[in-house]
Amino acid sequence: MDLLQYVNILPKDRNKLNWAEANGLWAIARNKLIGLSTLEVYIDQAQDKELKMLVELGTTKNAVPHIKMIVKLLHEEGLDVPSMLGRSSLENIGKNTGEKNFFKDHEIAVSLREVIRLSLFITFRAIESAVRSDVMDLAFKVFRDDFIGFRQLIDLQTRKNWLMSSPGVGTQNINARERLNWGEACGLWSIARDKLIKLNLYEIYLSQVVDAELKKALESAAKKTVIPHIKKINLMLHEEEFEIPSMFGRTSLDLNVRDTGDLYFLKDYDIAVNMREHLRTVLFLDFEAIMDSVRSDAMDLLWDIFSEDLQGLRDIIEIQKKKNWLLSPPAVGPEHKAQR
């Protein structure tokens, strides 16, 4: 018996938020509302002028506007929003912690980095599960804003000698440049390895795909992201005198469509849904590497890779929508609506 014939795996109304999207947005707003009280303490306690300004801007220009944008979208969908946790509004930000300075500036800086890391992780989860364009746009805006603040904080920590990161790999100094730390080196290596593995799969998919639009997306992903990303990462690792991932028997990074014979054993639908999962996997690896990165050139490279992989995910989601191939959680139904 084919049990799948009794299961409606596609949401009936793709214009509604699905469960993952609603939960992702709600979690971002909740996290930022909870974090406001901590940020208010940091603002009042910070003595260093640059640090105080960074926390103030992160609060008033990022956290508060992000909460408002998400709450507005959830209200428009008729959904519950996170509790304000006793706040009467989001307009009066600030706390009086007294005259005693019980937080040192370096303690605030290292704690704030962890606060932003958690916020970025929660927002990343919302991005990789989103299918509606406006939700993806909003989640990516929040992520990008927080990432800019994350980089500014790391720059401040570096200049003030407050930076806590994993040790550099090796002891020699390459061209008087700071070595990649363990997290950066491992993150870059893992992305290159994953993309090498995916390249083999894409070459098989290209031999099986029938739909012209999906074929174009596969070719574009391989030629414009997968292969260039491997080359750029391998170049950085080579310049650092590190080993690069094994080529798995490949003699080059050229795209070579495999000869799989005359039998089409993969349907276009199978290829599309698997391609989306491949992109979600590499986005997670991109994100992990970014979170451990402190060196500007490594962070620049990783941000470019992440942004291009995310665009690839968005492209495949649009194809899935158009072809009715989209597998996503059910839409939020009337029973999940806020009670008015």
XYZ file of N, CA and C in Angstrom, residues 28-187:
480
model
N 12.930 35.152 16.579
C 13.825 36.316 16.450
C 13.344 37.444 17.354
N 12.046 37.757 17.261
C 11.489 38.849 18.060
C 11.618 38.548 19.553
N 11.331 37.313 19.938
C 11.442 36.917 21.353
C 12.865 37.098 21.849
N 13.853 36.619 21.078
C 15.251 36.715 21.477
C 15.687 38.170 21.651
N 15.252 39.026 20.733
C 15.651 40.430 20.798
C 14.943 41.159 21.944
N 13.692 40.806 22.214
C 12.996 41.399 23.362
C 13.678 41.005 24.668
N 14.034 39.744 24.797
C 14.734 39.280 26.004
C 16.076 39.997 26.146
N 16.778 40.187 25.011
C 18.108 40.782 25.054
C 18.124 42.266 25.366
N 16.980 42.967 25.215
C 16.963 44.410 25.434
C 17.432 44.792 26.838
N 16.990 44.062 27.856
C 17.365 44.428 29.225
C 18.869 44.304 29.436
N 19.476 43.282 28.825
C 20.926 43.114 28.925
C 21.651 44.243 28.207
N 21.175 44.600 27.017
C 21.802 45.684 26.256
C 21.703 47.009 27.019
N 20.569 47.242 27.693
C 20.404 48.473 28.466
C 21.433 48.553 29.596
N 21.710 47.428 30.226
C 22.720 47.393 31.282
C 24.103 47.676 30.696
N 24.419 47.041 29.554
C 25.714 47.261 28.909
C 25.902 48.738 28.545
N 24.857 49.370 28.025
C 24.952 50.784 27.628
C 25.295 51.653 28.833
N 24.624 51.402 29.951
C 24.839 52.235 31.132
C 26.176 51.961 31.799
N 26.674 50.734 31.663
C 27.910 50.349 32.345
C 29.167 50.625 31.518
N 29.048 50.662 30.204
C 30.224 50.823 29.344
C 30.898 52.166 29.600
N 32.217 52.136 29.765
C 33.013 53.350 29.959
C 33.678 53.784 28.655
N 34.097 52.807 27.861
C 34.743 53.115 26.583
C 33.707 53.739 25.644
N 34.015 54.900 25.085
C 33.061 55.637 24.252
C 32.673 54.867 22.988
N 33.651 54.218 22.344
C 33.352 53.451 21.132
C 32.436 52.280 21.436
N 32.723 51.603 22.529
C 31.902 50.449 22.917
C 30.488 50.899 23.251
N 30.355 51.980 24.029
C 29.028 52.472 24.399
C 28.214 52.839 23.158
N 28.861 53.525 22.211
C 28.159 53.922 20.987
C 27.743 52.710 20.170
N 28.612 51.690 20.105
C 28.313 50.479 19.345
C 27.092 49.768 19.921
N 27.029 49.679 21.266
C 25.890 49.009 21.901
C 24.614 49.830 21.719
N 24.724 51.153 21.854
C 23.555 52.018 21.667
C 22.986 51.896 20.255
N 23.865 51.947 19.256
C 23.407 51.838 17.870
C 22.827 50.457 17.591
N 23.463 49.426 18.135
C 22.950 48.067 17.946
C 21.568 47.889 18.540
N 21.304 48.632 19.617
C 20.003 48.545 20.285
C 18.943 49.364 19.557
N 19.250 50.635 19.299
C 18.247 51.556 18.740
C 18.077 51.432 17.229
N 19.145 51.039 16.517
C 19.085 50.955 15.055
C 18.871 49.522 14.546
N 19.117 48.539 15.393
C 18.927 47.147 14.972
C 17.835 46.443 15.775
N 18.108 46.219 17.063
C 17.209 45.382 17.869
C 15.770 45.904 17.881
N 15.593 47.166 18.227
C 14.229 47.711 18.338
C 13.509 47.739 16.981
N 14.132 48.274 15.907
C 13.449 48.240 14.602
C 13.148 46.816 14.127
N 14.045 45.882 14.406
C 13.805 44.489 14.001
C 12.560 43.937 14.687
N 12.457 44.187 15.986
C 11.274 43.719 16.723
C 10.004 44.314 16.119
N 10.035 45.609 15.847
C 8.854 46.287 15.309
C 8.447 45.722 13.953
N 9.432 45.478 13.066
C 9.118 44.949 11.739
C 8.502 43.550 11.820
N 9.046 42.724 12.698
C 8.531 41.366 12.837
C 7.144 41.365 13.466
N 6.972 42.169 14.510
C 5.658 42.266 15.167
C 4.604 42.751 14.174
N 4.968 43.720 13.339
C 4.034 44.226 12.327
C 3.603 43.110 11.375
N 4.566 42.312 10.901
C 4.236 41.227 9.968
C 3.351 40.185 10.648
N 3.690 39.817 11.884
C 2.883 38.824 12.601
C 1.473 39.346 12.851
N 1.351 40.635 13.179
C 0.022 41.235 13.376
C -0.783 41.179 12.080
N -0.141 41.493 10.971
C -0.833 41.461 9.677
C -1.326 40.060 9.332
N -0.634 39.042 9.849
C -1.050 37.654 9.622
C -2.079 37.202 10.660
N -2.386 38.075 11.625
C -3.340 37.720 12.668
C -2.782 36.766 13.693
N -1.452 36.771 13.876
C -0.796 35.820 14.785
C -0.368 36.493 16.079
N -0.241 35.691 17.122
C 0.260 36.188 18.395
C 1.689 36.676 18.251
N 2.059 37.654 19.072
C 3.436 38.163 19.091
C 4.010 37.900 20.479
N 5.341 37.889 20.594
C 5.949 37.631 21.916
C 5.545 38.678 22.949
N 5.526 38.258 24.201
C 5.208 39.163 25.299
C 6.249 40.274 25.381
N 5.808 41.453 25.758
C 6.713 42.592 25.919
C 7.498 42.510 27.230
N 7.259 41.474 28.012
C 8.008 41.236 29.247
C 7.947 42.443 30.190
N 6.743 42.999 30.320
C 6.541 44.103 31.253
C 6.826 45.478 30.688
N 7.308 45.565 29.468
C 7.573 46.876 28.864
C 6.266 47.494 28.389
N 6.152 48.803 28.561
C 4.964 49.497 28.068
C 5.146 49.915 26.612
N 6.406 50.085 26.177
C 6.674 50.451 24.793
C 8.125 50.148 24.466
N 8.478 50.329 23.199
C 9.857 50.143 22.755
C 10.546 51.481 22.511
N 9.921 52.555 22.980
C 10.446 53.891 22.707
C 11.435 54.362 23.772
N 11.233 53.952 25.001
C 12.087 54.426 26.096
C 13.086 53.346 26.490
N 14.238 53.383 25.832
C 15.273 52.386 26.072
C 16.321 52.962 27.013
N 16.642 52.236 28.064
C 17.686 52.691 28.986
C 17.412 52.250 30.406
N 18.490 52.032 31.153
C 18.394 51.671 32.562
C 19.402 52.493 33.356
N 19.054 52.779 34.595
C 19.992 53.409 35.522
C 20.518 52.319 36.437
N 21.780 51.956 36.250
C 22.363 50.866 37.039
C 23.145 51.383 38.242
N 23.030 52.703 38.514
C 23.726 53.269 39.667
C 25.125 53.758 39.328
N 25.830 54.210 40.345
C 27.147 54.803 40.141
C 28.261 53.768 40.098
N 28.014 52.577 40.604
C 29.062 51.557 40.675
C 29.229 50.856 39.330
N 30.463 50.776 38.842
C 30.753 50.053 37.595
C 31.142 48.617 37.925
N 30.174 47.727 37.789
C 30.412 46.322 38.117
C 30.733 45.489 36.886
N 30.649 46.085 35.684
C 31.046 45.423 34.432
C 32.252 46.140 33.861
N 33.302 45.397 33.548
C 34.443 45.968 32.844
C 34.145 45.983 31.348
N 34.762 46.915 30.643
C 34.490 47.054 29.210
C 34.794 45.778 28.435
N 35.902 45.114 28.738
C 36.239 43.903 27.988
C 35.231 42.790 28.270
N 34.663 42.776 29.481
C 33.640 41.779 29.804
C 32.362 42.046 29.001
N 32.015 43.304 28.863
C 30.841 43.667 28.057
C 31.063 43.266 26.601
N 32.268 43.555 26.086
C 32.560 43.284 24.671
C 32.489 41.788 24.358
N 33.119 40.959 25.198
C 33.113 39.515 24.899
C 31.726 38.927 25.112
N 30.972 39.439 26.088
C 29.608 38.961 26.309
C 28.702 39.366 25.156
N 28.885 40.598 24.671
C 28.053 41.088 23.574
C 28.267 40.263 22.314
N 29.503 39.843 22.067
C 29.767 39.014 20.884
C 28.955 37.719 20.943
N 28.850 37.125 22.134
C 28.078 35.891 22.272
C 26.586 36.162 22.114
N 26.126 37.322 22.577
C 24.718 37.703 22.394
C 24.382 37.785 20.907
N 25.286 38.427 20.140
C 25.040 38.577 18.698
C 25.142 37.234 17.995
N 26.073 36.384 18.427
C 26.202 35.042 17.818
C 24.898 34.264 17.950
N 24.276 34.320 19.118
C 23.007 33.615 19.318
C 21.928 34.222 18.435
N 21.888 35.556 18.362
C 20.896 36.216 17.526
C 21.070 35.820 16.068
N 22.314 35.766 15.605
C 22.582 35.370 14.221
C 22.146 33.925 13.971
N 22.375 33.054 14.939
C 21.975 31.650 14.771
C 20.457 31.519 14.658
N 19.727 32.225 15.544
C 18.265 32.158 15.511
C 17.742 32.710 14.190
N 18.358 33.797 13.721
C 17.925 34.391 12.454
C 18.277 33.497 11.278
N 19.443 32.849 11.340
C 19.823 31.909 10.285
C 18.789 30.795 10.159
N 18.307 30.283 11.283
C 17.299 29.215 11.241
C 16.035 29.703 10.547
N 15.685 30.968 10.756
C 14.504 31.525 10.088
C 14.744 31.653 8.583
N 15.966 32.030 8.202
C 16.291 32.182 6.783
C 16.211 30.854 6.055
N 16.848 29.832 6.602
C 16.958 28.574 5.854
C 15.649 27.797 5.795
N 14.670 28.191 6.610
C 13.363 27.507 6.563
C 12.296 28.334 5.854
N 12.653 29.549 5.416
C 11.662 30.431 4.786
C 11.448 30.067 3.322
N 10.213 30.247 2.854
C 9.906 30.067 1.432
C 9.206 31.298 0.857
N 8.527 32.056 1.710
C 7.841 33.259 1.235
C 8.863 34.376 1.067
N 8.816 35.073 -0.053
C 9.840 36.070 -0.380
C 9.936 37.178 0.654
N 8.790 37.685 1.136
C 8.849 38.787 2.101
C 9.457 38.341 3.423
N 9.211 37.082 3.793
C 9.799 36.541 5.022
C 11.309 36.394 4.860
N 11.734 35.865 3.707
C 13.160 35.723 3.435
C 13.838 37.092 3.417
N 13.199 38.080 2.802
C 13.769 39.431 2.746
C 13.946 40.009 4.150
N 12.919 39.879 4.971
C 12.971 40.425 6.323
C 14.033 39.713 7.158
N 14.043 38.384 7.122
C 15.013 37.625 7.911
C 16.446 37.929 7.477
N 16.652 38.073 6.159
C 18.001 38.374 5.678
C 18.419 39.785 6.078
N 17.493 40.733 6.073
C 17.818 42.096 6.516
C 18.275 42.082 7.972
N 17.536 41.371 8.820
C 17.913 41.263 10.233
C 19.302 40.630 10.352
N 19.533 39.566 9.591
C 20.821 38.862 9.640
C 21.952 39.786 9.195
N 21.743 40.489 8.087
C 22.782 41.370 7.551
C 23.086 42.510 8.522
N 22.049 43.113 9.099
C 22.252 44.195 10.067
C 23.063 43.700 11.267
N 22.681 42.543 11.799
C 23.393 42.001 12.957
C 24.823 41.596 12.591
N 25.008 41.105 11.376
C 26.346 40.700 10.943
C 27.271 41.915 10.849
N 26.754 43.026 10.362
C 27.553 44.256 10.298
C 27.981 44.668 11.710
N 27.048 44.625 12.653
C 27.383 44.926 14.038
C 28.393 43.946 14.610
N 28.254 42.678 14.249
C 29.179 41.621 14.685
C 30.597 41.933 14.219
N 30.733 42.335 12.953
C 32.050 42.668 12.407
C 32.622 43.917 13.076
N 31.777 44.911 13.312
C 32.239 46.137 13.970
C 32.733 45.836 15.385
N 32.028 44.937 16.077
C 32.441 44.562 17.425
C 33.782 43.825 17.403
N 33.953 42.911 16.451
C 35.216 42.179 16.347
C 36.369 43.132 16.049
N 36.113 44.110 15.190
C 37.140 45.112 14.888
C 37.509 45.893 16.151
N 36.503 46.276 16.931
C 36.757 46.996 18.180
C 37.544 46.113 19.152
N 37.141 44.857 19.295
C 37.837 43.943 20.193
C 39.300 43.767 19.775
N 39.526 43.691 18.472
C 40.889 43.524 17.971
C 41.746 44.734 18.332
N 41.203 45.933 18.117
C 41.968 47.156 18.381
C 42.201 47.373 19.876
N 41.245 46.928 20.706
C 41.361 47.131 22.150
C 42.028 45.948 22.862
N 42.400 44.936 22.068
C 43.011 43.720 22.627
C 42.054 42.989 23.572
N 40.769 42.966 23.182
C 39.744 42.276 23.958
C 39.288 40.978 23.278
N 39.928 40.602 22.199
C 39.420 39.499 21.372
C 39.751 38.144 21.989
N 38.722 37.306 22.090
C 38.894 35.914 22.525
C 38.481 35.012 21.375
N 39.455 34.369 20.737
C 39.150 33.437 19.651
C 40.084 32.250 19.754
N 39.795 31.202 18.996
C 40.632 30.011 19.053
C 42.034 30.329 18.549
N 43.041 29.539 18.954
C 44.429 29.839 18.566
C 44.627 29.809 17.060
N 45.663 30.522 16.593
C 46.023 30.462 15.190
C 46.581 29.097 14.844
N 46.370 28.671 13.604
C 46.867 27.366 13.158
C 48.337 27.521 12.801
N 49.215 26.762 13.457
C 50.643 26.845 13.158
C 51.287 27.995 13.911
N 52.574 28.135 13.748
C 53.316 29.164 14.472
C 53.985 30.162 13.549
N 54.254 29.764 12.292
C 54.952 30.678 11.407
C 54.058 31.827 10.972
N 54.677 32.940 10.624
C 53.952 34.135 10.214
C 54.016 34.258 8.701
N 52.885 34.101 8.001
C 52.850 34.160 6.545
C 52.755 35.624 6.114
N 53.855 36.119 5.536
C 53.880 37.506 5.059
C 53.437 38.496 6.148
N 53.869 38.241 7.379
C 53.577 39.126 8.514
C 52.073 39.305 8.751
N 51.282 38.290 8.375
C 49.833 38.371 8.537
C 49.398 37.393 9.625
N 48.414 37.777 10.366
C 47.901 36.895 11.406
C 47.371 35.605 10.784
N 47.719 34.484 11.409
C 47.274 33.196 10.880
C 45.774 33.012 11.055
N 45.178 32.196 10.201
C 43.795 31.780 10.406
C 43.691 31.055 11.743
N 42.601 31.285 12.476
C 42.423 30.517 13.703
C 41.828 29.147 13.370
N 41.735 28.291 14.354
C 41.255 26.926 14.124
C 39.857 26.922 13.505
N 38.977 27.781 14.044
C 37.603 27.823 13.535
C 37.537 28.251 12.082
N 38.324 29.269 11.722
C 38.344 29.750 10.341
C 38.868 28.687 9.390
N 40.005 28.075 9.752
C 40.638 27.072 8.892
C 39.727 25.864 8.702
N 39.168 25.368 9.814
C 38.287 24.194 9.736
C 37.011 24.538 8.974
N 36.463 25.744 9.191
C 35.241 26.147 8.510
C 35.423 26.226 7.010
